[in-house]
Structures are given as structure tokens and as C-alpha cells.
Coordinates of C-alpha atoms and ligand atoms in Angstrom, one line a residue:
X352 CA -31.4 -58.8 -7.1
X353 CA -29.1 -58.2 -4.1
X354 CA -30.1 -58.8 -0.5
X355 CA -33.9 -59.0 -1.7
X356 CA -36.8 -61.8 -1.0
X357 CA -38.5 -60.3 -4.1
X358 CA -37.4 -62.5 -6.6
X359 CA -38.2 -62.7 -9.5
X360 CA -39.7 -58.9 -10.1
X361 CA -42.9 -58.0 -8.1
X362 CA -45.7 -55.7 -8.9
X363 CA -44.3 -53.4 -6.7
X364 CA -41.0 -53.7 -8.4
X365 CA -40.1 -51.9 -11.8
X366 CA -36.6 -52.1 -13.7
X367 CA -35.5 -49.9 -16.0
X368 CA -32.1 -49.2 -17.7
X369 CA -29.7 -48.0 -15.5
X370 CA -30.9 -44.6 -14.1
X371 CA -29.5 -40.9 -13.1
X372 CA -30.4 -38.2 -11.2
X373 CA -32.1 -35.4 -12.6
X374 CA -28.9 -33.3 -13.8
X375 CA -27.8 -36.6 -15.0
X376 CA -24.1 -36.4 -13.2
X377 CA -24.8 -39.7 -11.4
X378 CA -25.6 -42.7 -12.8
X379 CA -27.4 -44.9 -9.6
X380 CA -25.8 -48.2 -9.1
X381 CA -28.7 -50.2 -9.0
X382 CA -31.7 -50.3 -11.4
X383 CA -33.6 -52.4 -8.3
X384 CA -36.5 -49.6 -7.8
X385 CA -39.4 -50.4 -5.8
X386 CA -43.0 -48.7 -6.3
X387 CA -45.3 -50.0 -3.6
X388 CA -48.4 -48.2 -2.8
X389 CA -49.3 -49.0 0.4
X390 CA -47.9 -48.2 3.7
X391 CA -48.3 -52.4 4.0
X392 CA -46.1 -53.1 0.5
X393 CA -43.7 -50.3 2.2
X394 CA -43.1 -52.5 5.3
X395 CA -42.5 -55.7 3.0
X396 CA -40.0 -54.3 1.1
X397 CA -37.9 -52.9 3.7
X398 CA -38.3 -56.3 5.5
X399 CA -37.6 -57.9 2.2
X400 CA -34.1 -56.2 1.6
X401 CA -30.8 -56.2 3.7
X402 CA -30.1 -53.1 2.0
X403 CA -32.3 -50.1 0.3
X404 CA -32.2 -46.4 0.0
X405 CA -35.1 -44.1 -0.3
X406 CA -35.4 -42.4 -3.1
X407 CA -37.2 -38.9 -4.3
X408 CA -37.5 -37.3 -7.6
X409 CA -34.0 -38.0 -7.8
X410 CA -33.0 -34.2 -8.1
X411 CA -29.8 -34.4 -5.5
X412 CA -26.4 -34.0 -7.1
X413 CA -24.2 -36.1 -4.9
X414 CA -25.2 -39.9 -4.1
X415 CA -26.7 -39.5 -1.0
X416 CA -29.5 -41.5 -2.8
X417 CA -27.6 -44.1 -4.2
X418 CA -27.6 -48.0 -3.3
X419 CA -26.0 -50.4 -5.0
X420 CA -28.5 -53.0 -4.0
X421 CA -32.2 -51.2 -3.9
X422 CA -34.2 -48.3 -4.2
X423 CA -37.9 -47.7 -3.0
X424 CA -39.8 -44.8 -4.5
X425 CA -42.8 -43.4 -2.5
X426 CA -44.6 -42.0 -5.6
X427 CA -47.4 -44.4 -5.8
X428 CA -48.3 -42.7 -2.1
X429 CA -50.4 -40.1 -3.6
X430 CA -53.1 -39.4 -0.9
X431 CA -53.2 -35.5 0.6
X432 CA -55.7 -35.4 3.6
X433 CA -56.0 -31.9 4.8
X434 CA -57.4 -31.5 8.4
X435 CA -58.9 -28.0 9.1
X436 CA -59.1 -28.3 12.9
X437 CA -55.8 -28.0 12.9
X438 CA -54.6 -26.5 10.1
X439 CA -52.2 -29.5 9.0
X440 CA -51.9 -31.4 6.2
X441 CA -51.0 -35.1 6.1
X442 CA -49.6 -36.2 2.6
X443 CA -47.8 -39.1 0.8
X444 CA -44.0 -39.2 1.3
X445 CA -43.3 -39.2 -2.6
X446 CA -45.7 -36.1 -3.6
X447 CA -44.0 -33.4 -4.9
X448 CA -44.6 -29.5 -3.6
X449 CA -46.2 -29.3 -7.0
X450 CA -48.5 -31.6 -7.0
X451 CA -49.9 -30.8 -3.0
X452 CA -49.5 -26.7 -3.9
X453 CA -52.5 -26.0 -5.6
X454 CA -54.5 -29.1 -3.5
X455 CA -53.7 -26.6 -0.7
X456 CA -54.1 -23.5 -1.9
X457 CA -57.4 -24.6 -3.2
X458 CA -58.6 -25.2 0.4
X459 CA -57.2 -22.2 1.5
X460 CA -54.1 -22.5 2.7
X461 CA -50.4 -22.2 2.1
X462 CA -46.9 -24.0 2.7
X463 CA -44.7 -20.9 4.8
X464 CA -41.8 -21.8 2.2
X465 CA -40.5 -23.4 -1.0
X466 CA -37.2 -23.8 -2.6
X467 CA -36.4 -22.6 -5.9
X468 CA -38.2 -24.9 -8.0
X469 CA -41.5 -27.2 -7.0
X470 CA -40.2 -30.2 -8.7
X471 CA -38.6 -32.5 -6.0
X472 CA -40.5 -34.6 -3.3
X473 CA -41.5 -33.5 0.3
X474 CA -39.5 -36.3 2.0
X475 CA -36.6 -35.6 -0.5
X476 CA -36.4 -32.4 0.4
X477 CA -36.6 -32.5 4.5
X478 CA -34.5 -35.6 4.6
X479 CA -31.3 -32.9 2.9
X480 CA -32.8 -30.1 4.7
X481 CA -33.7 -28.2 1.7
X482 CA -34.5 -24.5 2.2
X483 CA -35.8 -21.6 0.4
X484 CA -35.3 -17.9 1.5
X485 CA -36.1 -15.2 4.0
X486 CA -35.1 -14.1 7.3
X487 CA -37.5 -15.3 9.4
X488 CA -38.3 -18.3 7.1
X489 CA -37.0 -22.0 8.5
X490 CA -36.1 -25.0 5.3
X491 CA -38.8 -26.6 4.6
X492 CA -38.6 -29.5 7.0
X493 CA -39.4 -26.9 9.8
X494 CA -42.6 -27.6 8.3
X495 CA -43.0 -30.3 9.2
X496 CA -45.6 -31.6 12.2
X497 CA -45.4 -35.5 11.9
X498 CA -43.8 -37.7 10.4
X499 CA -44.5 -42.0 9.3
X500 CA -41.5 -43.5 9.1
X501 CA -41.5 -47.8 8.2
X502 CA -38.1 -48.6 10.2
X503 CA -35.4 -51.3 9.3
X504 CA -37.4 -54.2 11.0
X505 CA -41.0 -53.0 9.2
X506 CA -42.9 -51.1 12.2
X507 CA -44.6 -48.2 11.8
X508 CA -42.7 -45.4 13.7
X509 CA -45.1 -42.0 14.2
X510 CA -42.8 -39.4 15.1
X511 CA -44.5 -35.9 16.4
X512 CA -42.8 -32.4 18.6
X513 CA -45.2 -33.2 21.3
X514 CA -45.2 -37.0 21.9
X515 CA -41.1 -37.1 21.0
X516 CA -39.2 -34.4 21.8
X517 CA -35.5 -34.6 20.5
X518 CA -36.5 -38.2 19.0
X519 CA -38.4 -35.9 16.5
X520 CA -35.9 -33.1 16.4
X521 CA -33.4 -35.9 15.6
X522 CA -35.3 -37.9 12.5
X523 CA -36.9 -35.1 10.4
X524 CA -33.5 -34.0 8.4
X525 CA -32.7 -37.8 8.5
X526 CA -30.7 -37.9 5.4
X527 CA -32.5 -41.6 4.6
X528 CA -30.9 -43.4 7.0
X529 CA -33.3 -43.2 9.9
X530 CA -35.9 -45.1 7.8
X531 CA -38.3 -44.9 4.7
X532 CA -40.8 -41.7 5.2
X533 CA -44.0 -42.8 4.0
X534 CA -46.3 -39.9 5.0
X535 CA -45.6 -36.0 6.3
X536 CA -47.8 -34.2 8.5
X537 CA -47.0 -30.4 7.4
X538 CA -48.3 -27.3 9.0
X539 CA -50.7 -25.0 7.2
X540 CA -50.4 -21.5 7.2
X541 CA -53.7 -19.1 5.5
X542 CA -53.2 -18.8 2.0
X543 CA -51.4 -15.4 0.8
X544 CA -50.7 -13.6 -2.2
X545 CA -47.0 -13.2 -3.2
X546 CA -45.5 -10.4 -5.8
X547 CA -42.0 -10.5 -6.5
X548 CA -39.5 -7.6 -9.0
X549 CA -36.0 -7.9 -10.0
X550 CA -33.8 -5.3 -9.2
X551 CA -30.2 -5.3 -11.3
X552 CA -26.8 -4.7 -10.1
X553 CA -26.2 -4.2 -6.6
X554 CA -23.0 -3.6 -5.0
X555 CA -21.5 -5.5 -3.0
X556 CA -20.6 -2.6 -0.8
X557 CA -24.1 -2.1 0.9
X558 CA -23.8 -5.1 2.0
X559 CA -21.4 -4.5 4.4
X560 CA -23.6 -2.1 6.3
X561 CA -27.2 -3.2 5.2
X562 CA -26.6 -6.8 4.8
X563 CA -30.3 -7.4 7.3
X564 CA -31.9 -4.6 5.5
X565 CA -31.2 -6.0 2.0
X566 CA -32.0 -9.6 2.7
X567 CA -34.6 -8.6 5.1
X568 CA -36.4 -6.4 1.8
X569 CA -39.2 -9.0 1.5
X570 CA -41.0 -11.9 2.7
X571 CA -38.0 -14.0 0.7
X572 CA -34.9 -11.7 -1.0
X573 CA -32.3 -13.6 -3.7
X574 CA -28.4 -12.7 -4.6
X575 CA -27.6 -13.7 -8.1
X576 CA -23.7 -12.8 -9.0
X577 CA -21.1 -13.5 -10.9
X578 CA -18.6 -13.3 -8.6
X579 CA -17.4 -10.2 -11.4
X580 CA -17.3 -6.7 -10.4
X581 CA -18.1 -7.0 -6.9
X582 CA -22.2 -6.6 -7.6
X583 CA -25.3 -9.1 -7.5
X584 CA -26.1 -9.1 -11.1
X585 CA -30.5 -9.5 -9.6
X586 CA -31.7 -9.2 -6.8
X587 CA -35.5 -11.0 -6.2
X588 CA -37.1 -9.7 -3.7
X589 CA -40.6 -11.7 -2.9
X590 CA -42.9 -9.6 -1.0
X591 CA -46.3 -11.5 1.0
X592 CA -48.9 -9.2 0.1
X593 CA -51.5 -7.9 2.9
X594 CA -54.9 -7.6 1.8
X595 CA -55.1 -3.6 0.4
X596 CA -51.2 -3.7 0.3
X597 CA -50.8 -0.9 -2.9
X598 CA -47.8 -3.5 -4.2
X599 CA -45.6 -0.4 -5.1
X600 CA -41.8 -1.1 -6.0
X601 CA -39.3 1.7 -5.9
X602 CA -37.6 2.3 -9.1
X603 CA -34.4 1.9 -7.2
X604 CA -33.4 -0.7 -4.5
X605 CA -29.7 0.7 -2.9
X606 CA -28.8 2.3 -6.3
X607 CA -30.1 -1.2 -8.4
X608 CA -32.5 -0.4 -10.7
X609 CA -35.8 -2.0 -11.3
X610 CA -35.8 -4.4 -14.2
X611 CA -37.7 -3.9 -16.9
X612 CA -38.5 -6.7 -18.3
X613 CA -39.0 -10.7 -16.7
X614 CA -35.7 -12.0 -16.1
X615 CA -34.1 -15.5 -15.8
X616 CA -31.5 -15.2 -13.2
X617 CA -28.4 -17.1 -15.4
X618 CA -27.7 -13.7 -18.2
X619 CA -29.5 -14.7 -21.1
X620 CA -31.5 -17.6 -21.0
X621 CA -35.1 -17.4 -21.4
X622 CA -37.6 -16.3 -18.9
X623 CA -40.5 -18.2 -19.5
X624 CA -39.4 -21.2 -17.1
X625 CA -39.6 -18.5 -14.4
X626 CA -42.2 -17.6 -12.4
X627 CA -44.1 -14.1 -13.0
X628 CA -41.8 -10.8 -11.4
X629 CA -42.5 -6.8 -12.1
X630 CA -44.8 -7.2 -8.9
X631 CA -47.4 -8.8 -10.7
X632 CA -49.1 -10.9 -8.2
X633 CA -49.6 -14.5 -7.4
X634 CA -50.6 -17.2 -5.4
X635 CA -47.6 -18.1 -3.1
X636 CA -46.8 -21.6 -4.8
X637 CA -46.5 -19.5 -7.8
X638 CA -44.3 -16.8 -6.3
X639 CA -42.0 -18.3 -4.3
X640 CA -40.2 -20.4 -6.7
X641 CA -38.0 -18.9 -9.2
X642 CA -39.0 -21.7 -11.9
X643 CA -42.1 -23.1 -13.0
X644 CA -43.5 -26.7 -12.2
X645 CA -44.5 -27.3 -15.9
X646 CA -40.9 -26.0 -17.2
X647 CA -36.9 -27.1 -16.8
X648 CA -36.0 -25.8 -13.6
X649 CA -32.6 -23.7 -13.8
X650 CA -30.6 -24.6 -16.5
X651 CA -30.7 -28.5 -16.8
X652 CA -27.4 -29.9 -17.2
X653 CA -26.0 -28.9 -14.8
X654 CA -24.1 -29.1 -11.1
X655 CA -24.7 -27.1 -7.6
X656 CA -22.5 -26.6 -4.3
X657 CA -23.6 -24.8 -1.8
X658 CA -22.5 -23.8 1.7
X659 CA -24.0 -22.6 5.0
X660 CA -21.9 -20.0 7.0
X661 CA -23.3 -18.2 10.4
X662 CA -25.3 -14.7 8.6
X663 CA -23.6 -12.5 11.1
X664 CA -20.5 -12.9 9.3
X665 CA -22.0 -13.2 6.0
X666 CA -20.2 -10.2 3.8
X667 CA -17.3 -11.3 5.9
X668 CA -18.0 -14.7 3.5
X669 CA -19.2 -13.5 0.2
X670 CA -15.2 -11.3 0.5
X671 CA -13.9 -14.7 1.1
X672 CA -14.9 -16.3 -1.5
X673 CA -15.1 -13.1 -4.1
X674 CA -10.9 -13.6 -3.9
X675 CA -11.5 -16.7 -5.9
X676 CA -13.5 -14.9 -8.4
X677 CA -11.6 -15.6 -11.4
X678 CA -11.0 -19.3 -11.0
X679 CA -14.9 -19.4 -10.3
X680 CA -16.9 -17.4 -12.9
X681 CA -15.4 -19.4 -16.1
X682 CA -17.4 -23.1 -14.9
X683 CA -20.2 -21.0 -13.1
X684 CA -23.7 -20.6 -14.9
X685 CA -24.4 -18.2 -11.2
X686 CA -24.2 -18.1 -7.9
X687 CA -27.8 -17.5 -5.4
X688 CA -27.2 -16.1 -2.0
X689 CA -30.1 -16.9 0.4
X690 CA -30.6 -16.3 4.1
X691 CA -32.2 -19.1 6.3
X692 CA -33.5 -19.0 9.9
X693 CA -32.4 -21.0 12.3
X694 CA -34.0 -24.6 13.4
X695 CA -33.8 -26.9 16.2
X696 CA -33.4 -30.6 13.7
X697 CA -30.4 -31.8 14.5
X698 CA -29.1 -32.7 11.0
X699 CA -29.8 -29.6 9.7
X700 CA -27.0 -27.0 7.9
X701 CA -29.2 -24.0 9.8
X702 CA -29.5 -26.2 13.3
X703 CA -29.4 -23.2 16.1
X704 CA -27.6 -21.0 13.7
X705 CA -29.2 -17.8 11.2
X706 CA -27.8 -18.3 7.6
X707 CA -26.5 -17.1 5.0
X708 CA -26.0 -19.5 1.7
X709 CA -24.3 -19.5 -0.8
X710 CA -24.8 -21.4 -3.6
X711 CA -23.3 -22.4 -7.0
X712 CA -24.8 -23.4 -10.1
X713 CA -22.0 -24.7 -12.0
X714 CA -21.5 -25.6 -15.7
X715 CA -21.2 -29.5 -16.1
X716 CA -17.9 -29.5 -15.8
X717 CA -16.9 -31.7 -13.3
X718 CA -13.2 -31.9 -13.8
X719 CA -12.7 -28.0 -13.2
X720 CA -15.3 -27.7 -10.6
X721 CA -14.0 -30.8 -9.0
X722 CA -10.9 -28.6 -8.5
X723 CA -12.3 -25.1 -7.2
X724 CA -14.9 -26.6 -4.5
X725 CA -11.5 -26.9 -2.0
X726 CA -9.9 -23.6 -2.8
X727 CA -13.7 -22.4 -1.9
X728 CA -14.3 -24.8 1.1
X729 CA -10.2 -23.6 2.5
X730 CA -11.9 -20.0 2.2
X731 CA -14.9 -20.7 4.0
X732 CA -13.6 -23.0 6.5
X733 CA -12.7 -20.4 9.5
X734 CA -16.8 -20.0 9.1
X735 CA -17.6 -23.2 10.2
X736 CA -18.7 -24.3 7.0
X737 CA -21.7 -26.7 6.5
X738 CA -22.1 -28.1 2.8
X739 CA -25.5 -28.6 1.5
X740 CA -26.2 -32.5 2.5
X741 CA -27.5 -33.0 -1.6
X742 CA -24.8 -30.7 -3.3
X743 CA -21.5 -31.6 -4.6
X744 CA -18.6 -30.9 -2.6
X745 CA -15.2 -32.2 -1.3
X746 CA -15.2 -31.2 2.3
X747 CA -13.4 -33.6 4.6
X748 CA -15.7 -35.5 6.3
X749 CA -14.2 -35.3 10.2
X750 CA -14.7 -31.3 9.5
X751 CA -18.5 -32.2 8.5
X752 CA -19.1 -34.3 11.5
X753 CA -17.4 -31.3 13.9
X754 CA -20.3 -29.0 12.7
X755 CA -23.1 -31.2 13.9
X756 CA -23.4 -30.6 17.5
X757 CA -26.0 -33.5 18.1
X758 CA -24.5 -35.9 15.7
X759 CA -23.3 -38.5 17.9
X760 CA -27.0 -38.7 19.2
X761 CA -27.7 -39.0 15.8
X762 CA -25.8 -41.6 15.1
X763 CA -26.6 -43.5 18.5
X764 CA -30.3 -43.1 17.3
X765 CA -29.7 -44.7 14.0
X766 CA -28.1 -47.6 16.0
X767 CA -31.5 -48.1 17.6
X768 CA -33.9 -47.5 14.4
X769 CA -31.3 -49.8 12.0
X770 CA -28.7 -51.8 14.1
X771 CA -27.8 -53.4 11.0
X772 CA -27.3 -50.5 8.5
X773 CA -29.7 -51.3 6.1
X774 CA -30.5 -47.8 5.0
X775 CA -26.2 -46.8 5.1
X776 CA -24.6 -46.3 1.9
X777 CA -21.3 -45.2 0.6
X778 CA -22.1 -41.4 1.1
X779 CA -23.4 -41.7 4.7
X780 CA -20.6 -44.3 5.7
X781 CA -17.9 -41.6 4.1
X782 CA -19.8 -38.6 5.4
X783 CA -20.9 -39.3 8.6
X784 CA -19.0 -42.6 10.3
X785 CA -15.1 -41.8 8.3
X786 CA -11.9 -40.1 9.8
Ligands
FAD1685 C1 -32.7 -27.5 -10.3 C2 -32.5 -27.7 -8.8 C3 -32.8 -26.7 -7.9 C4 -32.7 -26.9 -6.6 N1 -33.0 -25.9 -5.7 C5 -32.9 -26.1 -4.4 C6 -33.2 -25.0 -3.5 O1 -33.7 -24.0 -3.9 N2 -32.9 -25.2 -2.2 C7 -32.4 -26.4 -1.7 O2 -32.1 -26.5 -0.5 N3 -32.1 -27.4 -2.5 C8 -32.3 -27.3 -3.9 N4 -32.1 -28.3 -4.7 C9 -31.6 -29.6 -4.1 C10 -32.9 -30.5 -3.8 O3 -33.8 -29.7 -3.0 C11 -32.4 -31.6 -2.9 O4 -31.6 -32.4 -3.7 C12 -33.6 -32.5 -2.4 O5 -33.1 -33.4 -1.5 C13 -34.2 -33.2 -3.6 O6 -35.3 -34.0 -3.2 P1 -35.6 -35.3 -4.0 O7 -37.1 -35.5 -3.8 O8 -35.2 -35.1 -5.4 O9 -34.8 -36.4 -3.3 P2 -33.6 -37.4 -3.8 O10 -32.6 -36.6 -4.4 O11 -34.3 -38.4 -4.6 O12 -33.2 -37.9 -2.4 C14 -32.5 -37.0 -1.5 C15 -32.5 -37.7 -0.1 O13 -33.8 -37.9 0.5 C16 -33.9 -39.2 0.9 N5 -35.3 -39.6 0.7 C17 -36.1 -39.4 -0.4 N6 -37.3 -39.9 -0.1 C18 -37.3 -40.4 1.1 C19 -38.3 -41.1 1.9 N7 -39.5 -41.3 1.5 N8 -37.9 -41.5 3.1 C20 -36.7 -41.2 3.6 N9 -35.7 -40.6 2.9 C21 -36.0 -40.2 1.7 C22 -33.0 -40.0 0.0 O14 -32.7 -41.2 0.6 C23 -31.8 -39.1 -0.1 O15 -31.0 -39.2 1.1 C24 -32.2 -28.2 -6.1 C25 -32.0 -29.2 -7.0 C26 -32.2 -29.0 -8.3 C27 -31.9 -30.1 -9.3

């Protein structure tokens, strides 16, 4: 087992057959997985190995995850401890927003956000930055009040807005390499009652003049296109439900009709992974999600992309990238446009700038997406594009790097937390330290 003192296999070591990421387009290059359960079996395996990635539930699409010598899973840190003083919540690194979502909502509370499905793991998700929708709603690691992070030489690093300023700022979107989150402190907001309805075919063209008003509808508004005939084929508007709100939906939404029946955003598959729509309503874990913890989120095999431009020139972007239309709609299952609002974490695609994103969900065709994602990225690139640090894309990495105002801070932190690159692998060395 490379660069590891735990030798031969420890209890807090499992190895299976070579493994892959949830869409099952990357194959890891190790099957060294480590499953302690203790903050204390953390800090001896990251003393134990010269090299180790962090992994989730293993639901990115590029290999930002990946290590060719070891992998720790935080599942086995189960614990949520939910303090009502002040409203936070502090919970195991490797719990999933499924798993803490009804614990919390049971007690009364509510996570502001969550991204389309409820599968993937809390430190997963704020370590890429991952992000729902909504105007005024921040990605999900703006969530985020505190965080316990084991470092390259084993200490405990507690990481907070108030005690740490920009040290904080700079280590919540850490893309793994800062070190291995073991617990999240995550602010609480009252629970609340979400409905959401499906409107159908929208034109493009009120976006131009309503883009705010349209994605500004409800608490958390969706896209779906084709790219064909200038139109979102839905639109899902979430709306946060006020106690005595009379949850009424107009039968048109800027010409888009109301949809009749439950529908799953790809045309014709089957609704029933998706969470309820014609305004029936819900508790917000149950709402904001398009798909169902107990069901295959999306459409299973399957690839994503997806890019952050600034929202003020968002139509600008969607015409953009409509030109490509025709070389894009024969390998896409859809595309999802979202908003995001800005944040102050270094590493993330929405740092200091409101969003618009726009995401693919691509056939598994990797060949012929392979050779779109540039004629895309040339298109977007006079927007300052940032990919999506988990999705597939081909964007040079020195245009990356120029996007990320603080990232030489970042970079001179990571010297501090892990002189020796333990927690670097091929995608950060490429990404982040290439020309
Ligand atoms: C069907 C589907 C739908 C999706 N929908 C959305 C969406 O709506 N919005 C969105 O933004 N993204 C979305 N994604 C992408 C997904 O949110 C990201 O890939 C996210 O990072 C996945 O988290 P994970 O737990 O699977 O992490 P992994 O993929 O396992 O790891 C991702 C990164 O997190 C790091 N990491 C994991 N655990 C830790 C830890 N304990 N300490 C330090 N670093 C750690 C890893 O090292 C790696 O760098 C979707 C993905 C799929 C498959």
C-alpha cells in the first residue's frame, strides 16, 4: 500500500475492487480506502500516509477525488449534535444532506439551500462549492459556521468567521487539499414549508428584459432547455411558503403554461425520482431537490459540465452558447440554468460575483462531449468563465487560475497547512499549480 504505515489492512481500512465514481466515468486509481471513526483514527491515517485524498459519496465527475496512493472516507463519522442556543448544527464530515435533513427538520429547523439531489456528503459538497438555486441563496458552503479540519501533520485545526477571518474564508471551498474535514458546523435557519410547479416552454426572449424577474419568481427558480427553439422546455419555480400563504400558481408564467402533470426535467423519463410539484407542499428538504434521496438522482449514467458567468450578462451567455446548439443537443440529456449569490470563500465559482450557471447533463458519451466542452468554453470565455471545480471540462488551467482573485493566498495557505503536498493530486497539480 503506497506511502502508508498501515500495513497489512487495518480495521479502519477496507479494500474493495477497483472503484468509480457514482456516474461511473472514472475508475479511482487506488482501491486503498480508509473508514476510521474517530476524529483520533482520522489523525493516524493522515499521519500514516505520504499521500491521501478525501473522499465523499464519490458523486464528482472529474478526479478531483482521485489518489493513486489512498483515500479516507468520513462515513463512519455519523454524529449530528444540534445546539439551539445558537441555532447551529455540528455534524460528521461524511453525512449526507439526506441523512441530517430530516434530523433537522425534526427539531425544527432547516438548511437555507440544497443542490439538486440530497445524495452527496456535506464536506464533498463545500470542498467543490456545490450550489443550489435562487437569487439571494449562497452554495451551500455559505452554510457553513465552523469547520474541523485534521491537517497534513495530524493536528486538529478549528476553523471559524469570528476567530479566523480570511484563514476561514480561504479553507471552506478547499477542494481537499487544505486537509481532511472531519466535522461541519452549519447554520440553522427555522424550518419552512416549500411548494414548487412546473411551468413549460418559455422563451428565451423574456429573458432579455425579465431575466431578475424570472429567476427571481421564487425562493429557488430552474431553466431546463434544449438548447432547440430558443425556449426552456420547464421552468421550476420553488416558492418558501409563509404561514397563511394561499400557495396559488398562475396558469401562465410569461406565456409558459402550468404543467399538468409531475414532470422529470430530461423529456420523458419518469417522474417518480422527483420530488412532489403542482404546488403541493413540503417540507424544504423535500422541496428543494429536484430528485428523491430514496431514488436515482437524474438520469444515472451519465456526465455534467457546468459554468459560472457574472448574472448581469447572463442572456448575453445563454445567446452565446445557444449558437452551438446543434453540436450540443445530440450528446445532451438537458441543460439547468441556476442563479447563485455571491460569497466571500475564496475558491468559490460565485466568490464576490452574482451568478448565473449553466449546466449540462450530457449523455455518456465522452468522445463527442470531450469535443464540444471547448467550442463552449471559446464561447463563454469573454465572460470570465469559471468551470464547476467537480464537473468535466477542458478549460486551460492558467485561464482557471486568472479567475481566482485570492488564489495565490490560497496556494501560500496550503504551503503552510501541507508543505509536503500530501493532499495534491494530479487534478489540483494540473488545475491549480500548471502553465
Ligand atoms: C446526479 C448529480 C447531481 C448533482 N447536482 C449538483 C447540483 O445541483 N449542484 C452542484 O453544485 N453540484 C451538483 N453535483 C456535483 C456534486 O455536488 C459535487 O460533485 C460534490 O462535490 C459531490 O460531493 P461528494 O460528497 O460526492 O464528494 P466527492 O465527489 O467524493 O469529492 C469531491 C471533493 O470533496 C473533497 N472531500 C470530500 N470529503 C472531504 C472531507 N471530509 N474533507 C476534505 N475534502 C473532502 C474531495 O477530496 C474532492 O476534492 C451533482 C452530482 C451528481 C452526480
Amino acid at each position: 500500500m503506497a506511502g502508508s504505515l498501515f500495513s497489512p489492512l487495518s480495521p479502519s481500512q477496507q479494500q474493495p475492487a477497483p472503484r468509480e465514481n457514482w456516474a461511473g466515468n472514472i475508475t479511482y486509481s487506488t482501491g486503498n480506502v480508509h473508514t476510521p471513526a474517530t476524529v483520533d483514527e482520522v489523525r493516524a491515517v493522515v499521519k500514516g500516509c505520504a499521500k491521501l485524498r478525501a473522499l465523499g459519496s464519490r458523486h464528482s465527475f472529474n478526479t478531483i477525488a482521485d489518489s493513486d496512493a489512498n483515500q479516507i472516507s468520513l462515513a463512519r463519522l455519523d454524529q449530528v449534535d444540534i445546539d439551539d442556543k445558537t441555532h447551529t448544527a455540528v455534524v460528521g464530515a461524511g453525512l449526507k444532506y439526506g441523512q441530517i435533513a430530516p434530523i433537522l427538520d425534526a427539531r425544527g429547523y432547516a438548511l437555507h439551500n440544497l443542490a439538486s439531489l440530497p445524495h452527496i456528503s456535506v464536506a464533498g459538497a463545500i470542498a467543490t462549492a456545490t450550489h443550489g438555486s435562487g437569487l439571494h441563496n449562497g452554495n451551500l458552503a455559505t452554510q457553513v459556521a465552523a469547520l474541523e479540519i485534521v491537517t497534513a501533520d495530524g493536528n486538529v485545526l478549528h476553523l471559524s468567521p469570528e476567530n479566523d477571518g480570511d484563514r476561514f474564508l480561504g479553507a471552506v471551498v478547499g477542494l481537499g487539499a487544505v486537509g481532511v474535514v472531519t466535522h461541519v458546523k452549519l447554520n440553522l435557519l427555522p424550518t419552512f414549508q416549500v411548494a414548487q410547479s412546473v411551468y413549460q416552454n418559455l422563451s428565451f426572449d423574456h429573458l432579455e428584459h425579465h431575466f431578475d424577474d424570472i429567476f427571481g419568481a421564487g425562493y429557488s427558480v430552474s431553466l431546463f432547455t434544449d438548447w432547440q427553439n430558443h425556449r426552456a422546455t420547464q421552468v421550476w419555480i420553488k416558492r418558501k411558503l409563509a404561514p397563511g400563504d394561499t400557495n396559488a400558481w398562475a396558469s401562465e408564467f410569461y406565456g409558459a403554461p402550468l404543467a399538468k402533470e409531475k414532470l422529470h426535467p430530461i423529456t420523458g423519463h419518469p417522474a417518480e425520482s422527483c420530488t412532489e410539484q403542482q404546488g403541493i407542499p413540503g417540507p424544504w428538504y423535500e422541496r428543494l431537490p429536484h430528485f428523491k434521496m430514496n431514488f436515482t438522482p437524474s438520469s444515472g449514467r451519465e456526465l455534467q459540465t457546468e459554468y459560472f458567468v457574472p448574472r448581469d450578462r447572463g442572456y448575453e451567455a445563454i445567446l452565446a452558447v445557444e449558437k452551438l446548439r446543434d453540436q450540443i443537443t445530440p450528446h445532451l440529456f438537458v441543460t439547468e440554468l441556476r442563479t447563485i449569490a455571491p460569497d466571500d470563500l475564496w475558491m468559490s465559482m460565485a466568490y464576490k460575483q452574482p451568478s448565473l450557471a449553466i449546466h449540462f447533463t450530457w449523455k455518456p458519451e465522452w468522445p463527442e462531449v470531450r469535443q464540444v466542452l471547448p467550442q463552449i468554453e471559446a464561447q463563454l470565455a469573454p465572460f470570465g468563465v469559471r468551470p464547476h471545480w467537480a464537473k468535466l471540462f477542458t478549460v486551460p488551467p492558467p485561464r482557471i487560475q486568472a479567475q481566482y482573485a485570492r488564489l495565490a493566498e490560497f496556494k501560500a495557505s496550503l504551503q503552510r497547512y501541507d508543505p509536503s503536498g500530501k493532499f495534491r493530486n494530479a487534478f489540483l497539480n494540473a488545475n491549480l499549480y500548471s502553465s
